[in-house]
GROMACS .gro file of C-alpha atoms in nm:
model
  318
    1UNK     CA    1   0.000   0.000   0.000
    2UNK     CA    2   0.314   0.226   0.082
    3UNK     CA    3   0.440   0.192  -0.246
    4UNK     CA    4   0.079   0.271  -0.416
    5UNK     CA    5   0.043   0.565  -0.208
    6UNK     CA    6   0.360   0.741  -0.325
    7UNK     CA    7   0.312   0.643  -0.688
    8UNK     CA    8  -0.038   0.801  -0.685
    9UNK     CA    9   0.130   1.091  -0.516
   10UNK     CA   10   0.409   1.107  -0.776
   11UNK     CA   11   0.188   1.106  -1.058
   12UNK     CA   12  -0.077   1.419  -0.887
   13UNK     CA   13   0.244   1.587  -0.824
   14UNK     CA   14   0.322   1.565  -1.220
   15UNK     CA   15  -0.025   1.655  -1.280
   16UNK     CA   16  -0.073   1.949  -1.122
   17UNK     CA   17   0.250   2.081  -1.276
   18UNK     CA   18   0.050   2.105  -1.602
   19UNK     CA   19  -0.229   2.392  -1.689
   20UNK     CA   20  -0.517   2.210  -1.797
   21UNK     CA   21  -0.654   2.395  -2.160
   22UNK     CA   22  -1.010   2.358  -2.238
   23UNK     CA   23  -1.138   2.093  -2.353
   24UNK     CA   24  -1.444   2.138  -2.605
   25UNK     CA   25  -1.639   1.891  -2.805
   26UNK     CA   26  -1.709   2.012  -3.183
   27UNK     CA   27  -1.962   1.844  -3.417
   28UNK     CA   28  -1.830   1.800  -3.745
   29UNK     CA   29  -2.010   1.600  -4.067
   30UNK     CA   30  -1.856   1.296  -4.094
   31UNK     CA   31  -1.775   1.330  -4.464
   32UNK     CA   32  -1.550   1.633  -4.349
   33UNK     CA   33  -1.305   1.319  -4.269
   34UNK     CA   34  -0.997   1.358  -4.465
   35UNK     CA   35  -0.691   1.030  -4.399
   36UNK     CA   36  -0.377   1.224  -4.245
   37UNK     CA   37   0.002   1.123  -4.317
   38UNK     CA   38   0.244   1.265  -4.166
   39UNK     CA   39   0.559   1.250  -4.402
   40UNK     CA   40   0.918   1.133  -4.203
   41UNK     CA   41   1.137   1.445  -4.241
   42UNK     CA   42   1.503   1.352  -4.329
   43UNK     CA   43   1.850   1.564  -4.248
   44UNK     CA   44   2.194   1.410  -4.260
   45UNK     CA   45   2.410   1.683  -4.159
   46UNK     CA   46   2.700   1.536  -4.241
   47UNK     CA   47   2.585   1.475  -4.630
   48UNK     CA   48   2.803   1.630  -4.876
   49UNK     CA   49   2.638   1.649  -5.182
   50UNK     CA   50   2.837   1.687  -5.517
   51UNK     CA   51   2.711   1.866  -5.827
   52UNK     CA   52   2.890   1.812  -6.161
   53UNK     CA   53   2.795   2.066  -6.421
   54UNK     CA   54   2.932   2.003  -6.774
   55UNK     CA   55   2.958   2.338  -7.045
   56UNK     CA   56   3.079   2.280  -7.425
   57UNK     CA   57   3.265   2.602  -7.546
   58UNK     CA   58   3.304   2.514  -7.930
   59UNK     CA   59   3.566   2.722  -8.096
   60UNK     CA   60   3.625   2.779  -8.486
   61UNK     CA   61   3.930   2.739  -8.657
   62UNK     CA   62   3.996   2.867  -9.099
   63UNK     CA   63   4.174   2.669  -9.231
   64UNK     CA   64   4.342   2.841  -9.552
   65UNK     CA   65   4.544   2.686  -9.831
   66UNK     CA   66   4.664   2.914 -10.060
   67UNK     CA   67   4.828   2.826 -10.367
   68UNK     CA   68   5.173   3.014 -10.468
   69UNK     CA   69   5.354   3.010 -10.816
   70UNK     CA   70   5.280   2.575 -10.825
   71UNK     CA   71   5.367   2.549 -10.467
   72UNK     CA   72   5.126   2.483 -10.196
   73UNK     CA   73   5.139   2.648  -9.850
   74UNK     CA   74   4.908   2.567  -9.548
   75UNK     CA   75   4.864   2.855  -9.269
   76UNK     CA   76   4.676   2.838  -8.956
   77UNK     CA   77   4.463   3.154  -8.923
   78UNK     CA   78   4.182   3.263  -8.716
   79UNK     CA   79   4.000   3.429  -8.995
   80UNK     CA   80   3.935   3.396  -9.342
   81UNK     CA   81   4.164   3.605  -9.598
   82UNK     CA   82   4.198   3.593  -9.953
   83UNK     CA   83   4.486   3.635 -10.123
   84UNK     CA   84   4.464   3.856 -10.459
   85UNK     CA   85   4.527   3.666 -10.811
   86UNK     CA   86   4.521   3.297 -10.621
   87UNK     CA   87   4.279   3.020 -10.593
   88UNK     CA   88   4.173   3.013 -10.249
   89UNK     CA   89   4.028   2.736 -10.031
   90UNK     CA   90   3.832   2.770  -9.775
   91UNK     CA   91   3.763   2.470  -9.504
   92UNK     CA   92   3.619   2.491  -9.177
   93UNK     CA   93   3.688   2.295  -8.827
   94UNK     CA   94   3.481   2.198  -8.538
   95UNK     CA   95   3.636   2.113  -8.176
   96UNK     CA   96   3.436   2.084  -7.844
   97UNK     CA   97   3.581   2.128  -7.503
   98UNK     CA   98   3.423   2.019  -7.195
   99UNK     CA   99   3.487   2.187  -6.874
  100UNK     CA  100   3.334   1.975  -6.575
  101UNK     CA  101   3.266   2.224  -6.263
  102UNK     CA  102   3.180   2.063  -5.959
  103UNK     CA  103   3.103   2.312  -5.687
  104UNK     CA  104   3.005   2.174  -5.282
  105UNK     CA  105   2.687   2.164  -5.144
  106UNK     CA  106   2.600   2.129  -4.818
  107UNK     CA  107   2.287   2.110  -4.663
  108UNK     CA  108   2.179   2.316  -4.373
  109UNK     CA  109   2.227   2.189  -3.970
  110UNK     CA  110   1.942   1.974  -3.857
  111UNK     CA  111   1.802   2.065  -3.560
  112UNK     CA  112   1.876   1.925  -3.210
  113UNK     CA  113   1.654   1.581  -3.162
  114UNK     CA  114   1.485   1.548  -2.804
  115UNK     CA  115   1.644   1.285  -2.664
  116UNK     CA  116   1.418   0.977  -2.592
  117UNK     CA  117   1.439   0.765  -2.242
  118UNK     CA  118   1.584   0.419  -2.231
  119UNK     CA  119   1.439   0.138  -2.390
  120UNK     CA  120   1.363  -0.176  -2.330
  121UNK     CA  121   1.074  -0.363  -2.537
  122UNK     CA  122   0.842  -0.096  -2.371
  123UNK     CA  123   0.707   0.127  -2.664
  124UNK     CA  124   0.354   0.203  -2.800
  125UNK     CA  125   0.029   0.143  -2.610
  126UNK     CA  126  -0.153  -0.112  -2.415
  127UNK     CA  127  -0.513  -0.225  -2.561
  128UNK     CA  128  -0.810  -0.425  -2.472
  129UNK     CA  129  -1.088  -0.524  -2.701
  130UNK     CA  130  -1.460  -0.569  -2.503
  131UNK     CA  131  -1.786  -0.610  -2.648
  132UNK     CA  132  -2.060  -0.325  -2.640
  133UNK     CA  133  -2.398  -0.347  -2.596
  134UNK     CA  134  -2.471  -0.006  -2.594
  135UNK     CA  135  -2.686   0.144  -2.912
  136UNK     CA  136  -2.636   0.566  -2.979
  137UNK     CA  137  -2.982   0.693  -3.025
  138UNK     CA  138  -2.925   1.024  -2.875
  139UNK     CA  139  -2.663   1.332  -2.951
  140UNK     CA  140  -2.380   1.249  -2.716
  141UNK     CA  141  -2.408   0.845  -2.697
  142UNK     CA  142  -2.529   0.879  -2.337
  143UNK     CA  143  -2.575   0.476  -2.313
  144UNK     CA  144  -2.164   0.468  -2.346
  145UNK     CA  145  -2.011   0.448  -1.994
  146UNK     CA  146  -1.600   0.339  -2.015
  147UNK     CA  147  -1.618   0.355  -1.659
  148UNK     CA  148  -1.812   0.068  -1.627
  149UNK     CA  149  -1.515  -0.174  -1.817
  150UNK     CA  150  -1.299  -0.144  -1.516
  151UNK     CA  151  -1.338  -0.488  -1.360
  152UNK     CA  152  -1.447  -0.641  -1.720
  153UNK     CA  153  -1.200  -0.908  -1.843
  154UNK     CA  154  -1.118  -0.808  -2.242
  155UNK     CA  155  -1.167  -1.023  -2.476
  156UNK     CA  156  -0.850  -0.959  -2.623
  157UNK     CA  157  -0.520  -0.741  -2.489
  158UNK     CA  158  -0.221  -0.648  -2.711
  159UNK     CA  159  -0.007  -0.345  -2.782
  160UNK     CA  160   0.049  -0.117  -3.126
  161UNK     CA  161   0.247   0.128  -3.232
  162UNK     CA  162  -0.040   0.341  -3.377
  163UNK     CA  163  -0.391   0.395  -3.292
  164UNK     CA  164  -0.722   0.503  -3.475
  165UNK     CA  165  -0.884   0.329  -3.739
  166UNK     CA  166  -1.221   0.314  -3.970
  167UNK     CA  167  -1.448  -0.003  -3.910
  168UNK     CA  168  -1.699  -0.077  -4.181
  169UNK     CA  169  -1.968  -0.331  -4.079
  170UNK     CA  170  -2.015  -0.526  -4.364
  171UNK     CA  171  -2.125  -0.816  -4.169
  172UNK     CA  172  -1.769  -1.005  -4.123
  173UNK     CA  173  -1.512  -0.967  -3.875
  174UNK     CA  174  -1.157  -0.799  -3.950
  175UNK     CA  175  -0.823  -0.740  -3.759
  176UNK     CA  176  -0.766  -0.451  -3.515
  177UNK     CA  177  -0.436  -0.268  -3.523
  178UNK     CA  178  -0.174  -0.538  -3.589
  179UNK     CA  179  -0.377  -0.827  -3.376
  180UNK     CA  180  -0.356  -1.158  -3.564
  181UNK     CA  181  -0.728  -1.238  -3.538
  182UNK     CA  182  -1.062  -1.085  -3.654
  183UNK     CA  183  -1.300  -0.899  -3.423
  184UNK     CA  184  -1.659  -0.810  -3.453
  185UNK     CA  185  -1.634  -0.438  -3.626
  186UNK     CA  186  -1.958  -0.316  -3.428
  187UNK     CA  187  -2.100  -0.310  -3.115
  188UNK     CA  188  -1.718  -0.303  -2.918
  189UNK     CA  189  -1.492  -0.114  -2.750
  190UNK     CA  190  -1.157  -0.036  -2.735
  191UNK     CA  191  -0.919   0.088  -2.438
  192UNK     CA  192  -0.582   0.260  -2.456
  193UNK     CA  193  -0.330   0.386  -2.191
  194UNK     CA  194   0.038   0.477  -2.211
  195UNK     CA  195   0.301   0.757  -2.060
  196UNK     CA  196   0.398   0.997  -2.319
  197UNK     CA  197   0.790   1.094  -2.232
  198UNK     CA  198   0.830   1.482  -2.284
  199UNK     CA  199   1.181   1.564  -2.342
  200UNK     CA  200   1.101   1.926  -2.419
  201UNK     CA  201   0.916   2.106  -2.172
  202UNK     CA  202   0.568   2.300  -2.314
  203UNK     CA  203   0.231   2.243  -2.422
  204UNK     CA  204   0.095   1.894  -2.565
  205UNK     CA  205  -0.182   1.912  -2.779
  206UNK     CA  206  -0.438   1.581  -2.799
  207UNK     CA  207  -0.639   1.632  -3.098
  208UNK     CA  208  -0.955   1.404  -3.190
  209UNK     CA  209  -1.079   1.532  -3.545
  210UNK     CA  210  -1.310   1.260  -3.565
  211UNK     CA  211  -1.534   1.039  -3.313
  212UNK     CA  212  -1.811   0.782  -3.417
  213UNK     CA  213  -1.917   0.681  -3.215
  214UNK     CA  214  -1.723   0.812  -2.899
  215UNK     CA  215  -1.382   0.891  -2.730
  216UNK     CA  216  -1.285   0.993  -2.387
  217UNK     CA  217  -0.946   1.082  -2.299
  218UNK     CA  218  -0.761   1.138  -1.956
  219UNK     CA  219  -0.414   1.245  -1.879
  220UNK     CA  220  -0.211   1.258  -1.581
  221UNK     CA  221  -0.287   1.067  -1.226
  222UNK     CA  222  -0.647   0.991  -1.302
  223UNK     CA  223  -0.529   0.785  -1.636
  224UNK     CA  224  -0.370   0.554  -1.408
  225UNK     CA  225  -0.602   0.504  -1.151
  226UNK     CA  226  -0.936   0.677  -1.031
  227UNK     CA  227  -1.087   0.724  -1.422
  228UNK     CA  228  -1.446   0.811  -1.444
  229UNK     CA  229  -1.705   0.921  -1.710
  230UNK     CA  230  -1.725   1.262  -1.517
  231UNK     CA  231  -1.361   1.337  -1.498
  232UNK     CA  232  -1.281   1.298  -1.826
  233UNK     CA  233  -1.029   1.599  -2.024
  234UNK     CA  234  -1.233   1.544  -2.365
  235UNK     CA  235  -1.497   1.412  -2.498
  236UNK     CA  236  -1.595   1.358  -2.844
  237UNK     CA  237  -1.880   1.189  -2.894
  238UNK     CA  238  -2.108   1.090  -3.188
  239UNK     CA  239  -2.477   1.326  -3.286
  240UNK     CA  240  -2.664   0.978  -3.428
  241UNK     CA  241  -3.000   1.178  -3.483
  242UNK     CA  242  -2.819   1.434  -3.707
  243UNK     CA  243  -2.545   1.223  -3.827
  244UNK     CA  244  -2.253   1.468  -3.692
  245UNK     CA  245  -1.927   1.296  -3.595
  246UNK     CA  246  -1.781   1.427  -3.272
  247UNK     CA  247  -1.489   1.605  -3.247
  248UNK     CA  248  -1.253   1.725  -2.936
  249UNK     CA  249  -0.924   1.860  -2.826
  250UNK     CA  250  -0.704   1.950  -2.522
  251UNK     CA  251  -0.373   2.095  -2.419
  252UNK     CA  252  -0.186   2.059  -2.118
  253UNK     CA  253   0.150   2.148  -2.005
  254UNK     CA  254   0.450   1.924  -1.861
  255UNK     CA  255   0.761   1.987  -1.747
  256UNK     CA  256   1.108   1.843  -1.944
  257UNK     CA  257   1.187   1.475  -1.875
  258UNK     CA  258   0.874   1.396  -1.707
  259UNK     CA  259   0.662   1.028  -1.788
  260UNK     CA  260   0.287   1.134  -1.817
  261UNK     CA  261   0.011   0.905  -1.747
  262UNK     CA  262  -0.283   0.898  -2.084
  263UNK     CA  263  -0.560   0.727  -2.147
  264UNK     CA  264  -0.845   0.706  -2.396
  265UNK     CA  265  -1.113   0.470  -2.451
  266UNK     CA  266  -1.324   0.423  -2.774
  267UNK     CA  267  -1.692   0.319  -2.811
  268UNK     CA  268  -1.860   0.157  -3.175
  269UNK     CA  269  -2.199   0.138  -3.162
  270UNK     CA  270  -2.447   0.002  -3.436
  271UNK     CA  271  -2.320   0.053  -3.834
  272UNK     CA  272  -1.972   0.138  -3.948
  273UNK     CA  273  -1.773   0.383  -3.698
  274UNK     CA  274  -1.394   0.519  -3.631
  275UNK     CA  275  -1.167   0.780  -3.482
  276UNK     CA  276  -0.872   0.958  -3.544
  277UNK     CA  277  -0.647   1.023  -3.272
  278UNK     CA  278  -0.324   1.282  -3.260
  279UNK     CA  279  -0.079   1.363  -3.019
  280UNK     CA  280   0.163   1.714  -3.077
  281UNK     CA  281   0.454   1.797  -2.908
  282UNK     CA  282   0.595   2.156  -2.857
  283UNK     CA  283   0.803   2.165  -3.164
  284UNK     CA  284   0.558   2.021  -3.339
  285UNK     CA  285   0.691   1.659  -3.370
  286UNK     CA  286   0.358   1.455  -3.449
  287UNK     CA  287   0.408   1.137  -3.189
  288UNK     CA  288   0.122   0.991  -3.153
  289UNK     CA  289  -0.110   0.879  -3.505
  290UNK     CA  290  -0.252   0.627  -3.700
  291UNK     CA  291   0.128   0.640  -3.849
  292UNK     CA  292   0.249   0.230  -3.802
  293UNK     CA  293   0.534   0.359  -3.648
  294UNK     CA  294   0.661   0.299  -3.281
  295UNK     CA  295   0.757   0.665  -3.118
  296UNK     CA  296   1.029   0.671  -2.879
  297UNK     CA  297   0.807   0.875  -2.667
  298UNK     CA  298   0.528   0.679  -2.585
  299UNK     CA  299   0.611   0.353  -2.350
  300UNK     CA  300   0.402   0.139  -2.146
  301UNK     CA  301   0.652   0.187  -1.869
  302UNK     CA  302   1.011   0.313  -1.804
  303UNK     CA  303   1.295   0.037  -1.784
  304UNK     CA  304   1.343   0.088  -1.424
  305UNK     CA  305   1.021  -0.055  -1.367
  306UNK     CA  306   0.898   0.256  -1.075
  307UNK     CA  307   0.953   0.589  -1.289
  308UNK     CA  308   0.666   0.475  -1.484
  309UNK     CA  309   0.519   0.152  -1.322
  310UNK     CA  310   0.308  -0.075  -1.578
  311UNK     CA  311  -0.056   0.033  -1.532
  312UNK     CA  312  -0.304  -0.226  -1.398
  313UNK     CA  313  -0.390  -0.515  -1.553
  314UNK     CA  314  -0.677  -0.505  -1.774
  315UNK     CA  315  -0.979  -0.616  -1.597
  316UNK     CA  316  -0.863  -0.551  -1.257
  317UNK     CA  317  -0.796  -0.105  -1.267
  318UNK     CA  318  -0.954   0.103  -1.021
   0.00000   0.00000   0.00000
């Protein structure tokens, strides 16, 4: 219980570091959905890069025989002349020179990379798959409780390196992520928790540009333990009687080299659903998408084991 206790207090002492932004839900029509990439930038600043121009300078050479009394002389002349009371000849000579020019380029400094934390087999997030009984019939998918999945064993528990996705109901069952079976594609859900690592201290943005049928997201001591509906930092939740996708985002501060608890948990109704899901650091770096690409700055625990403690076991959190 000791140990508990000052974890708990650990993480509400990183918590209340950070200013909490507001968090708003947005309706949106879901055909507004447009697929993001997110294109990996690449610097070598060390690359030398050689460019070898070529030019042809072509230069013209007469050529004059004159002919003398029976004799024949041959001059070399840069211009044509003609001699008075002689037969002249005229001929004329092409020559190309090429001149190879091969000036050094170098490309500008990258900028300084964060640094990442040790690792050790510990990146991306967590994930349980449970079935859902709840229909949306209202604006805001009020039947949806996450909450209530706390002592629910998952059907299924892995880990990915992205998250998101679109799920068509076309009546068979597909993979989730990178799991190597096939789920039901309606009527599920779909929890998430990790610790993003910030290596550079400032504001985190959490962006959810599209919800159907719901996502609520927590950050900080609660997304380890204590959860709720009620204390969620954004929702975005489905409009079924108007068809509007939901739509939500939040921004919170943490200090440099600091492991922050997150969670979010996803809800599919009835039909075909899906949600995007973004994560922004200060600079800008885009670390969390539906990119299939582990960041270093989201683990599912430090390598010491008590920095960042696993979370609890699916099925058994409080």
């Amino acid at each position: 219980m000791a140990v508990h206790k000052t974890l708990v207090q650990a993480l509400v002492a990183s918590a209340a570091m950070a200013s909490v932004g507001n968090a708003h839900a947005i309706a949106v029509p879901a055909g507004q959905l447009d697929a993001r990439t997110y294109p990996t930038p690449t610097c070598d600043p060390s690359q030398t890069v050689t460019q070898t121009e070529t030019k042809t300078v072509t230069s013209w050479k007469a050529l004059l025989t004159i002919t003398l009394g029976g004799g024949t002389k041959t001059e070399t002349k840069t211009e044509i002349c003609t001699v008075t009371d002689t037969e002249t000849v005229t001929q004329t000579e092409t020559s190309t020179t090429t001149t190879t020019v091969t000036p050094t380029i170098t490309p500008p400094s990258c900028p300084t990379q964060c640094p990442p934390p040790p690792s050790c087999n510990n990146l991306g997030f967590d994930w349980a798959y449970y079935n859902n009984s709840a229909r949306n019939t209202d604006t805001t998918y009020s039947t949806f409780h996450p909450d209530s999945y706390k002592k629910t064993t998952p059907i299924y528990v892995g880990t990915t390196s992205y998250v998101g996705g679109l799920y068509q109901d076309t009546g068979t069952a597909g993979p989730i992520y990178d799991s190597s079976r096939n789920f039901q594609l309606d009527f599920f859900a779909l929890n998430h928790h990790a610790y993003i690592y910030a290596c550079e201290a400032g504001t985190y943005s959490v962006d959810i540009p599209y919800a159907n049928d719901a996502v609520y997201l927590w950050t900080g001591a609660n997304a380890y333990s204590g959860w709720t509906d009620d204390n969620a930092v954004a929702k975005a939740r489905y409009d079924q009687p108007d068809h509007i996708a939901g739509k939500a985002s939040y921004k919170f501060d943490i200090p440099a080299n600091t492991y922050v608890p997150i969670r979010f948990f996803y809800g599919q109704a009835q039909y075909g659903g899906g949600f995007t899901f973004n994560i922004t650091a200060p600079s800008g770096q885009v670390i969390v998408s539906n990119q299939e690409t582990f960041s270093p700055y989201v683990v599912r625990y430090s390598c010491d084991g008590t920095t960042a403690p696993p979370f609890p076991a699916f099925g058994k959190e409080t």
